[in-house]
Coordinates of C-alpha atoms and ligand atoms in Angstrom, one line a residue:
M896 CA 65.6 -111.3 109.6
A897 CA 63.0 -108.6 108.7
Y898 CA 64.3 -105.0 108.4
L899 CA 61.9 -102.5 109.2
P900 CA 61.2 -99.3 107.1
S901 CA 59.3 -96.9 109.5
N902 CA 59.3 -93.1 109.9
I903 CA 58.8 -93.6 113.7
L904 CA 61.9 -92.6 115.8
L905 CA 61.9 -93.5 119.5
T906 CA 64.2 -91.7 122.2
P907 CA 66.2 -93.8 124.4
E908 CA 63.6 -93.3 127.1
E909 CA 60.9 -94.4 124.7
M910 CA 62.8 -97.4 123.7
A911 CA 63.1 -98.4 127.2
R912 CA 59.4 -98.1 127.8
A913 CA 59.0 -100.3 124.6
D914 CA 61.2 -102.8 126.4
R915 CA 59.1 -102.6 129.6
M916 CA 56.0 -103.0 127.7
S917 CA 57.0 -106.0 125.9
A918 CA 58.4 -107.8 129.0
E919 CA 54.8 -106.8 130.6
S920 CA 53.1 -108.5 127.5
G921 CA 55.0 -111.6 128.1
I922 CA 57.9 -111.5 125.7
P923 CA 61.1 -112.8 127.4
S924 CA 63.6 -109.9 127.5
F925 CA 66.5 -112.3 126.7
G926 CA 64.8 -113.5 123.6
L927 CA 65.0 -109.7 122.6
M928 CA 68.6 -109.6 123.5
R929 CA 69.5 -112.8 121.8
R930 CA 68.0 -111.7 118.6
A931 CA 69.8 -108.2 118.9
G932 CA 73.1 -110.1 119.1
Y933 CA 72.2 -112.6 116.4
A934 CA 71.5 -109.4 114.2
V935 CA 74.9 -107.9 115.1
A936 CA 76.6 -111.1 114.1
A937 CA 74.7 -111.4 110.8
T938 CA 75.6 -107.6 109.9
A939 CA 79.3 -108.2 111.0
L940 CA 79.5 -111.3 108.6
S941 CA 77.7 -109.5 105.7
H942 CA 79.5 -106.3 105.8
F943 CA 83.1 -107.6 106.9
P944 CA 83.3 -111.2 105.4
A945 CA 87.2 -110.6 105.1
A946 CA 87.7 -109.8 108.7
V947 CA 90.7 -111.2 110.2
R948 CA 89.2 -111.0 113.8
F949 CA 86.3 -109.4 115.3
A950 CA 87.1 -107.4 118.2
V951 CA 84.1 -107.2 120.5
L952 CA 84.2 -104.3 123.1
C953 CA 81.5 -105.0 125.8
G954 CA 80.1 -102.3 128.1
P955 CA 78.6 -102.7 131.6
G956 CA 74.8 -102.9 130.6
N957 CA 72.7 -104.6 128.0
N958 CA 74.5 -103.1 124.8
G959 CA 77.3 -105.1 126.2
G960 CA 75.0 -107.9 126.7
D961 CA 74.3 -107.7 122.8
G962 CA 78.1 -107.7 122.2
Y963 CA 78.6 -111.0 124.1
V964 CA 75.8 -112.8 122.2
A965 CA 77.2 -111.6 118.9
A966 CA 80.6 -112.8 120.1
R967 CA 79.2 -116.4 120.7
Q968 CA 77.3 -116.6 117.5
L969 CA 80.4 -115.4 115.4
A970 CA 82.8 -117.8 117.4
D971 CA 80.4 -120.6 116.8
G972 CA 80.5 -119.7 113.0
G973 CA 84.4 -120.3 113.3
A974 CA 85.2 -116.4 113.5
E975 CA 88.4 -115.4 115.2
I976 CA 87.1 -113.5 118.3
S977 CA 88.5 -111.2 121.0
V978 CA 86.4 -109.7 123.8
H979 CA 87.3 -106.8 126.0
A980 CA 85.2 -105.4 128.8
L981 CA 84.7 -102.1 130.6
G982 CA 84.3 -103.0 134.3
D983 CA 84.3 -106.6 135.8
P984 CA 81.9 -108.9 133.9
D985 CA 81.0 -110.6 137.1
D986 CA 79.2 -107.4 138.3
L987 CA 76.9 -107.7 135.2
K988 CA 73.2 -108.1 136.0
G989 CA 70.1 -109.4 134.5
D990 CA 70.2 -110.2 130.7
A991 CA 73.6 -108.8 130.3
A992 CA 74.9 -111.4 132.8
L993 CA 72.9 -114.2 130.9
A994 CA 74.7 -113.0 127.8
F995 CA 78.1 -113.1 129.4
Q996 CA 77.3 -116.8 130.7
L997 CA 76.5 -117.5 127.0
W998 CA 79.8 -116.2 125.8
G999 CA 81.8 -118.3 128.0
G1000 CA 85.0 -117.5 126.6
S1001 CA 87.8 -115.4 127.8
V1002 CA 87.4 -111.5 128.3
A1003 CA 90.2 -109.1 128.8
P1004 CA 90.0 -105.6 130.3
L1005 CA 89.0 -102.7 128.0
R1006 CA 92.3 -100.9 128.6
E1007 CA 94.3 -103.8 127.3
F1008 CA 92.8 -103.6 123.6
Q1009 CA 95.1 -102.8 120.8
P1010 CA 93.5 -102.7 117.6
Q1011 CA 95.3 -105.0 114.8
P1012 CA 95.4 -104.7 111.1
G1013 CA 92.4 -106.9 110.0
D1014 CA 90.4 -106.1 113.0
V1015 CA 86.7 -105.3 112.7
V1016 CA 85.6 -103.4 116.1
I1017 CA 82.2 -104.5 117.3
D1018 CA 81.4 -101.7 119.5
A1019 CA 79.1 -102.7 122.1
L1020 CA 80.1 -100.4 125.0
F1021 CA 77.2 -97.9 125.5
G1022 CA 73.9 -97.6 123.6
A1023 CA 70.6 -96.2 124.8
G1024 CA 71.9 -96.2 128.5
L1025 CA 74.7 -93.6 127.8
S1026 CA 74.1 -91.4 130.8
R1027 CA 77.3 -89.0 131.1
K1028 CA 80.6 -88.2 129.4
V1029 CA 82.9 -90.9 128.5
S1030 CA 86.0 -91.2 130.5
D1031 CA 89.6 -90.4 129.3
E1032 CA 90.3 -94.1 129.3
I1033 CA 87.5 -94.8 126.8
A1034 CA 88.2 -91.8 124.7
G1035 CA 91.7 -93.2 124.7
V1036 CA 90.5 -96.5 123.3
I1037 CA 88.2 -94.6 120.6
S1038 CA 91.1 -92.7 119.2
S1039 CA 93.5 -95.7 119.3
V1040 CA 90.8 -97.3 117.1
E1041 CA 90.6 -94.3 115.0
R1042 CA 94.3 -94.2 114.4
A1043 CA 94.5 -97.6 113.6
G1044 CA 92.0 -97.1 110.8
V1045 CA 90.1 -100.3 111.6
P1046 CA 86.2 -100.3 110.8
V1047 CA 83.7 -100.1 113.6
L1048 CA 80.4 -101.8 113.7
A1049 CA 78.3 -99.8 116.3
V1050 CA 75.8 -102.0 118.4
D1051 CA 72.5 -99.5 118.6
L1052 CA 74.7 -96.2 118.5
P1053 CA 78.4 -95.5 118.1
S1054 CA 79.3 -95.4 122.1
G1055 CA 79.7 -91.8 123.2
V1056 CA 76.7 -90.7 121.0
D1057 CA 73.7 -89.5 122.6
G1058 CA 70.6 -91.3 121.2
R1059 CA 68.0 -88.3 122.0
S1060 CA 70.5 -85.7 120.6
G1061 CA 73.0 -87.2 118.4
K1062 CA 75.7 -85.2 120.2
P1063 CA 78.8 -87.1 121.4
L1064 CA 79.2 -86.9 125.1
G1065 CA 83.1 -86.5 125.5
A1066 CA 84.3 -88.7 122.7
A1067 CA 82.5 -91.3 120.3
F1068 CA 83.3 -93.8 118.0
K1069 CA 82.8 -93.0 114.1
A1070 CA 81.3 -96.2 112.9
H1071 CA 81.3 -97.7 109.5
C1072 CA 77.9 -99.0 110.1
T1073 CA 75.3 -99.1 113.0
I1074 CA 72.8 -101.7 113.5
T1075 CA 69.9 -100.7 115.7
F1076 CA 66.6 -102.4 116.9
M1077 CA 63.2 -101.9 115.8
T1078 CA 63.4 -98.2 115.0
R1079 CA 66.2 -95.5 114.5
K1080 CA 66.5 -93.1 117.5
P1081 CA 66.8 -89.1 116.9
G1082 CA 70.5 -89.5 117.4
H1083 CA 70.8 -91.6 114.3
L1084 CA 69.4 -88.8 112.1
L1085 CA 70.6 -85.5 113.8
L1086 CA 74.1 -84.1 113.4
P1087 CA 76.8 -84.9 114.4
G1088 CA 75.4 -88.5 115.4
K1089 CA 74.3 -88.9 111.6
S1090 CA 77.8 -88.5 110.4
L1091 CA 79.2 -90.9 113.2
C1092 CA 76.8 -93.8 112.5
G1093 CA 77.8 -94.8 108.6
D1094 CA 75.1 -96.8 107.1
I1095 CA 72.4 -97.9 109.5
E1096 CA 70.5 -101.0 109.6
V1097 CA 67.2 -101.6 111.6
A1098 CA 66.7 -105.2 112.8
D1099 CA 63.3 -106.6 113.8
I1100 CA 64.0 -108.2 117.3
G1101 CA 60.5 -109.1 117.9
I1102 CA 59.0 -106.2 119.6
P1103 CA 55.2 -105.8 118.4
R1104 CA 54.6 -102.8 116.3
R1105 CA 51.6 -101.9 118.4
I1106 CA 54.1 -101.7 121.4
I1107 CA 56.5 -99.4 119.3
E1108 CA 53.5 -97.0 118.3
A1109 CA 52.2 -96.9 121.7
A1110 CA 55.7 -96.2 123.5
G1111 CA 56.8 -93.6 120.7
G1112 CA 56.1 -90.1 121.2
S1113 CA 55.9 -87.6 118.6
I1114 CA 59.3 -87.5 116.8
S1115 CA 59.5 -89.1 113.4
E1116 CA 61.6 -88.8 110.3
N1117 CA 60.2 -86.5 107.9
G1118 CA 58.1 -88.1 105.0
P1119 CA 54.9 -88.4 103.2
P1120 CA 53.1 -90.4 106.2
I1121 CA 53.2 -87.0 107.9
W1122 CA 51.5 -85.0 105.3
S1123 CA 50.3 -86.8 102.4
A1124 CA 46.6 -87.1 103.6
H1125 CA 46.6 -83.3 103.1
L1126 CA 48.0 -82.9 99.6
P1127 CA 45.3 -81.6 97.3
F1128 CA 43.8 -83.7 94.7
V1129 CA 45.2 -82.2 91.4
G1130 CA 42.9 -83.4 88.9
A1131 CA 41.5 -82.2 85.6
D1132 CA 38.4 -80.5 87.2
S1133 CA 40.6 -78.7 89.5
H1134 CA 39.8 -74.8 89.0
K1135 CA 42.9 -72.7 89.6
Y1136 CA 41.6 -71.0 92.5
R1137 CA 41.1 -74.3 94.4
R1138 CA 44.9 -74.6 94.3
G1139 CA 45.0 -71.1 96.1
H1140 CA 46.7 -67.8 95.5
L1141 CA 50.2 -67.3 96.8
A1142 CA 51.7 -63.9 97.5
V1143 CA 55.2 -63.3 97.9
F1144 CA 56.7 -59.8 98.8
S1145 CA 59.7 -58.4 96.9
G1146 CA 62.5 -56.5 98.2
E1147 CA 63.8 -53.2 96.8
T1148 CA 65.4 -53.0 93.1
S1149 CA 68.7 -54.3 94.0
K1150 CA 67.2 -57.2 96.2
T1151 CA 64.5 -58.7 94.0
G1152 CA 66.1 -62.0 93.0
A1153 CA 65.3 -63.7 96.2
A1154 CA 61.4 -63.1 96.1
R1155 CA 61.5 -64.3 92.5
L1156 CA 62.9 -67.3 93.3
S1157 CA 60.2 -68.1 96.2
A1158 CA 57.5 -67.1 93.7
I1159 CA 58.5 -69.6 91.0
A1160 CA 59.2 -72.2 93.6
G1161 CA 55.5 -71.6 94.8
L1162 CA 54.0 -71.8 91.2
K1163 CA 55.8 -75.3 90.5
T1164 CA 54.7 -76.4 93.8
G1165 CA 51.1 -76.1 92.7
A1166 CA 49.7 -72.9 94.0
G1167 CA 47.1 -71.9 91.5
L1168 CA 48.4 -68.3 91.2
V1169 CA 51.4 -66.4 92.4
T1170 CA 51.7 -62.7 92.7
L1171 CA 54.8 -60.9 93.6
A1172 CA 53.9 -57.9 95.7
S1173 CA 56.6 -55.3 94.6
P1174 CA 57.5 -51.9 95.8
E1175 CA 57.3 -49.3 92.9
D1176 CA 61.0 -48.9 92.4
A1177 CA 61.5 -52.7 91.9
M1178 CA 58.4 -53.0 89.4
A1179 CA 60.5 -52.5 86.4
A1180 CA 63.1 -55.1 87.3
N1181 CA 60.5 -57.7 88.5
A1182 CA 58.4 -56.8 85.4
A1183 CA 61.5 -57.6 83.3
Q1184 CA 62.0 -61.1 84.6
L1185 CA 58.5 -62.6 85.3
T1186 CA 56.0 -64.1 83.1
A1187 CA 53.5 -66.7 84.8
V1188 CA 54.1 -65.0 88.0
M1189 CA 51.8 -61.9 88.3
L1190 CA 53.0 -58.6 89.6
K1191 CA 51.1 -56.0 91.8
K1192 CA 52.5 -52.8 93.2
V1193 CA 52.5 -52.5 97.0
D1194 CA 54.5 -50.1 98.8
T1195 CA 52.6 -48.9 101.7
N1196 CA 50.6 -50.2 104.8
A1197 CA 47.6 -48.5 103.1
E1198 CA 48.0 -50.3 99.9
L1199 CA 48.8 -53.6 101.5
S1200 CA 45.4 -53.2 103.5
D1201 CA 43.4 -52.4 100.1
W1202 CA 44.9 -55.5 98.4
L1203 CA 44.1 -57.6 101.4
E1204 CA 40.6 -56.6 101.4
N1205 CA 39.8 -56.9 97.7
A1206 CA 41.9 -59.7 96.4
K1207 CA 41.4 -63.4 97.1
L1208 CA 44.7 -64.4 98.5
S1209 CA 45.4 -67.8 100.4
A1210 CA 49.0 -67.4 101.9
F1211 CA 52.1 -65.0 102.0
V1212 CA 55.8 -65.2 102.0
L1213 CA 57.6 -62.4 103.4
G1214 CA 61.4 -62.2 104.2
P1215 CA 63.5 -63.2 101.2
G1216 CA 65.3 -60.1 100.2
F1217 CA 62.7 -58.1 101.8
G1218 CA 65.0 -55.8 104.2
V1219 CA 65.1 -55.6 107.7
G1220 CA 63.2 -52.9 109.6
S1221 CA 59.7 -51.3 110.4
R1222 CA 58.3 -52.0 106.9
A1223 CA 58.6 -55.8 107.1
R1224 CA 57.1 -55.5 110.9
D1225 CA 54.0 -53.5 109.8
F1226 CA 53.3 -55.8 106.8
V1227 CA 53.7 -59.0 109.0
L1228 CA 51.2 -57.6 111.6
A1229 CA 48.8 -56.8 108.8
L1230 CA 49.0 -60.3 107.8
K1231 CA 48.6 -61.8 111.3
D1232 CA 45.2 -63.7 110.5
S1233 CA 46.6 -65.1 107.3
P1234 CA 48.9 -68.3 106.6
L1235 CA 52.3 -66.6 106.4
V1236 CA 55.7 -68.1 105.7
L1237 CA 58.3 -65.6 107.5
D1238 CA 61.9 -66.1 106.5
A1239 CA 65.4 -64.3 106.4
D1240 CA 65.0 -60.6 106.8
G1241 CA 61.2 -61.1 107.9
I1242 CA 62.6 -63.1 111.1
T1243 CA 65.5 -60.6 111.5
S1244 CA 63.2 -57.6 111.7
F1245 CA 61.8 -59.0 115.0
R1246 CA 65.1 -59.6 116.8
D1247 CA 64.7 -56.8 119.1
D1248 CA 61.1 -57.6 120.4
P1249 CA 60.1 -61.0 119.3
A1250 CA 57.2 -61.1 121.4
I1251 CA 55.4 -58.7 119.1
L1252 CA 55.5 -61.4 116.5
F1253 CA 54.5 -64.2 118.8
D1254 CA 51.4 -62.3 120.3
A1255 CA 50.3 -61.4 117.0
F1256 CA 50.0 -64.9 115.7
E1257 CA 48.5 -66.5 118.9
D1258 CA 45.1 -66.9 118.0
G1259 CA 43.3 -69.5 116.1
E1260 CA 45.0 -72.6 114.4
T1261 CA 48.7 -72.5 114.0
H1262 CA 49.0 -70.3 110.6
L1263 CA 52.5 -68.9 110.9
V1264 CA 55.7 -70.9 109.7
L1265 CA 59.0 -69.6 110.7
T1266 CA 62.0 -70.9 108.7
P1267 CA 65.2 -70.0 110.8
H1268 CA 68.8 -71.1 109.9
D1269 CA 70.9 -71.2 113.2
G1270 CA 71.8 -67.5 113.2
E1271 CA 68.1 -66.5 112.9
F1272 CA 67.0 -68.9 115.4
G1273 CA 69.4 -67.5 118.0
R1274 CA 67.9 -63.9 116.9
L1275 CA 64.4 -64.9 117.8
F1276 CA 64.9 -67.5 120.6
P1277 CA 68.4 -66.6 122.3
D1278 CA 67.9 -68.3 125.3
I1279 CA 66.5 -71.5 123.7
A1280 CA 69.5 -71.3 121.2
A1281 CA 72.1 -71.0 124.1
D1282 CA 70.6 -73.9 126.4
E1283 CA 73.3 -76.8 125.8
T1284 CA 71.1 -79.3 127.5
L1285 CA 68.3 -79.1 124.6
S1286 CA 68.7 -81.2 121.4
K1287 CA 67.7 -79.6 118.3
P1288 CA 64.1 -81.0 118.5
D1289 CA 63.6 -79.9 121.9
K1290 CA 64.6 -76.4 120.7
A1291 CA 62.6 -76.5 117.8
L1292 CA 59.4 -77.8 119.9
K1293 CA 60.0 -75.1 122.5
A1294 CA 60.3 -72.4 120.0
A1295 CA 57.2 -73.5 118.1
R1296 CA 55.2 -73.3 121.5
R1297 CA 56.5 -70.0 122.1
A1298 CA 56.1 -68.4 118.9
H1299 CA 52.7 -70.2 118.2
A1300 CA 54.2 -71.4 114.8
A1301 CA 55.5 -74.2 112.9
I1302 CA 59.4 -73.8 113.2
V1303 CA 61.5 -75.1 110.3
Y1304 CA 64.9 -75.1 112.1
K1305 CA 67.0 -75.3 109.0
G1306 CA 70.6 -77.0 108.7
A1307 CA 71.9 -80.3 107.4
D1308 CA 69.5 -82.1 109.8
T1309 CA 66.5 -79.8 109.4
V1310 CA 64.0 -80.3 112.0
I1311 CA 60.4 -79.0 111.9
A1312 CA 58.2 -78.7 114.9
S1313 CA 54.5 -77.7 115.7
P1314 CA 53.1 -76.2 118.9
D1315 CA 51.2 -79.3 119.4
G1316 CA 54.2 -81.3 120.1
R1317 CA 54.8 -83.1 116.7
V1318 CA 58.4 -83.0 115.6
A1319 CA 59.7 -84.3 112.4
I1320 CA 63.6 -84.6 111.4
N1321 CA 64.4 -84.3 107.6
T1322 CA 66.7 -86.7 105.9
N1323 CA 66.5 -86.3 102.2
G1324 CA 68.3 -83.0 101.7
P1325 CA 71.5 -83.6 99.8
P1326 CA 74.6 -81.7 100.9
W1327 CA 74.7 -79.4 97.9
L1328 CA 71.4 -78.2 99.0
A1329 CA 73.5 -75.4 101.1
T1330 CA 73.7 -73.1 98.2
A1331 CA 72.7 -69.2 97.8
G1332 CA 68.9 -68.9 97.3
S1333 CA 68.1 -72.4 98.4
G1334 CA 66.2 -70.9 101.5
D1335 CA 64.1 -68.6 99.2
V1336 CA 62.9 -71.5 97.1
L1337 CA 61.9 -73.4 100.3
A1338 CA 60.0 -70.3 101.6
G1339 CA 58.1 -70.5 98.1
M1340 CA 57.4 -74.2 98.6
I1341 CA 56.0 -74.1 102.0
G1342 CA 54.1 -71.0 101.0
A1343 CA 52.4 -73.0 97.9
F1344 CA 51.5 -75.8 100.3
L1345 CA 50.1 -73.1 102.8
A1346 CA 47.9 -71.8 99.8
Q1347 CA 46.8 -75.1 98.8
G1348 CA 45.2 -75.6 102.3
L1349 CA 47.9 -77.6 104.0
P1350 CA 47.9 -76.8 107.9
A1351 CA 51.0 -75.0 109.0
F1352 CA 53.0 -78.1 110.2
E1353 CA 52.3 -80.1 107.3
A1354 CA 52.9 -77.5 104.8
A1355 CA 56.2 -76.8 106.4
A1356 CA 57.2 -80.7 106.4
A1357 CA 56.0 -81.3 102.9
G1358 CA 58.1 -78.2 101.7
V1359 CA 61.3 -79.3 103.3
Y1360 CA 60.6 -82.8 101.9
L1361 CA 60.0 -81.2 98.4
H1362 CA 63.0 -79.2 98.7
G1363 CA 65.2 -82.2 99.4
E1364 CA 63.6 -84.3 96.4
A1365 CA 64.1 -81.2 93.9
A1366 CA 67.7 -80.9 95.1
G1367 CA 68.3 -84.7 94.3
L1368 CA 66.7 -84.2 90.9
A1369 CA 68.9 -81.0 90.1
G1370 CA 72.2 -82.5 91.1
P1371 CA 75.2 -81.5 92.9
Y1372 CA 76.1 -78.6 90.4
M1373 CA 72.5 -77.1 90.8
T1374 CA 71.9 -73.5 91.3
A1375 CA 68.9 -72.1 93.2
E1376 CA 67.1 -71.4 89.9
D1377 CA 67.8 -75.2 88.8
L1378 CA 66.2 -76.2 92.1
A1379 CA 63.0 -74.0 91.8
G1380 CA 62.9 -75.2 88.2
Q1381 CA 62.9 -79.1 89.5
A1382 CA 60.1 -78.5 92.1
G1383 CA 57.5 -79.1 89.6
H1384 CA 59.0 -82.5 88.7
A1385 CA 59.5 -83.3 92.3
M1386 CA 55.9 -82.4 92.7
A1387 CA 54.6 -84.6 90.0
D1388 CA 56.9 -87.5 91.6
L1389 CA 55.3 -87.2 94.7
V1390 CA 51.7 -86.7 93.6
A1391 CA 51.9 -89.9 91.4
R1392 CA 52.8 -91.6 94.7
F1393 CA 49.4 -91.1 96.3
Ligands
NPW1150 N1 64.3 -103.2 123.5 C1 65.5 -102.7 123.3 O1 65.8 -101.3 123.1 C2 66.6 -103.8 123.6 C3 68.1 -103.1 123.9 N2 68.9 -103.7 123.7 C4 70.3 -103.2 124.2 O2 70.2 -102.7 125.3 C5 71.0 -101.5 125.2 C6 70.6 -100.6 126.4 O3 70.9 -101.1 127.6 P1 71.2 -100.3 128.8 O4 69.8 -99.6 129.0 O5 71.5 -101.4 129.9 O6 72.2 -99.1 128.6 P2 73.8 -99.3 128.2 O7 73.8 -98.6 126.8 O8 74.2 -100.9 127.8 O9 74.7 -98.6 129.0 C7 74.2 -98.5 130.3 C8 75.6 -99.0 131.3 O10 76.4 -98.1 131.0 C9 77.0 -97.1 132.0 N3 77.4 -95.9 131.7 C10 76.5 -94.9 130.8 N4 77.2 -94.0 130.6 C11 78.7 -94.3 131.1 C12 79.8 -93.6 130.8 N5 79.8 -92.4 130.2 N6 81.0 -94.1 131.3 C13 80.7 -95.2 132.1 N7 79.7 -96.1 132.0 C14 78.5 -95.5 131.4 C15 75.6 -97.2 132.9 O11 76.1 -97.0 134.5 P3 75.2 -96.1 135.3 O12 74.9 -95.0 134.5 O13 74.1 -97.1 135.7 O14 76.3 -95.9 136.5 C16 75.2 -98.6 132.8 O15 75.8 -99.6 133.5 C17 70.4 -100.9 123.9 O16 71.4 -99.7 123.5 C18 70.7 -102.1 123.2 O17 71.9 -102.4 122.7 C19 69.0 -105.3 123.5 O18 69.7 -105.9 124.5 C20 67.6 -105.9 123.4 C21 66.3 -105.2 123.4
K1151 K1 77.4 -99.1 120.9

């Protein structure tokens, strides 16, 4: 069986479309279910060779159908099997009814299921078709399995997890591993779904790739296929200005560290030049701690305008340690025609009237990148943040369209969205990335990619990815300085791959 490495993600609706398209192109749908069931059986045997019994829990739709096929396959191989069904299996329709016939063995009602030591639960209750909260009866079965501590192999998704958003509807299994088909779904990568799936395997059940690509929308896993074509060639003849000049704004004397982290990360991410724009009172503090990064005094709006007119600056980072208030707003408005990463205090400065920011960056190609964590997202987009019906990708996309900006909606499942509809979910960030100063480093990395000419969405996605790679190199006890320090190695690894 082939397992597919792919960064395409299909929502449950898009997967259903792929299903229909493959049926229309003459591929028998029961063949897909059969191969899905075989893949479940193969995964069950390879992960749990010492299982005493496979307890297959089958739902009322095609997810249950996959369970019946797997039960037959495992029984034919000599394994001990029990099958419990939600609802009356005689009511099953279409392929699921055929799969039930194929099983041909006994089926007990789900409410009678009692996990036993040595069981491996094959969870085939609901997959892509979960449409509402699970009932108390099902929640009871889920908690009895959890209490018994027996492992769960989830078919397509842990039942209860919404494949679109990764949110549990009522209750959900926590699986030891999940086997899904053709591509992963957003719910496999978004929290808390990601933490409920365990190891994820993707089985090829025979839907042609052209159909998967045609059925897919715009959500993918973040990775080089999205942005590698835009990476600048870093060759021996590359003049330093061709790698761009990044300007990072420093805060006042007592808050200069954050901007320096951004600046150093920007330099190591390949910006040709990096200048820290510092208020006069912070010049000494900054000068004492910088070597390769240049320093420029910028206190007032007039000084900023003068600098913008006379220097060749490619991109800007404003926010880390900058301070919240009118100075931040004035500077951002002066930068409205330039590629800009707006982070931290820069974002919070617009909380009272976000429209001023959104309107300022409306014209031309998208050239603003906003990097909010949850709290900052809620300050700029309170209505979107509060809408429980939206998934994290939905929220990021809605925000991107409103703000005319690429949005990096940070978290353990960072989502990057573009106003043109593209959305990427990042997966390479290790848990130790949540450390003080980590966001400052990220802003500098994205700024450096903007300075090197990447469009806003690509720069944002590449920055988030590089951040994860650098954290992997820096290891679990890293500080933000270590993280910035590893950016050059992570960049070199990346460039070597293309
Ligand atoms: N190409 C592919 O992708 C292939 C996909 N395959 C498999 O098909 C799966 C998708 O199948 P599916 O569409 O039949 O949906 P599924 O998840 O079985 O659930 C629907 C049923 O559950 C019910 N129901 C929903 N929520 C409920 C709740 N809270 N509490 C109680 N009931 C609830 C719902 O009822 P209804 O909403 O209609 O009232 C309906 O009866 C997919 O995950 C994969 O495993 C493979 O076979 C091969 C090819
Ligand atoms: K399932």
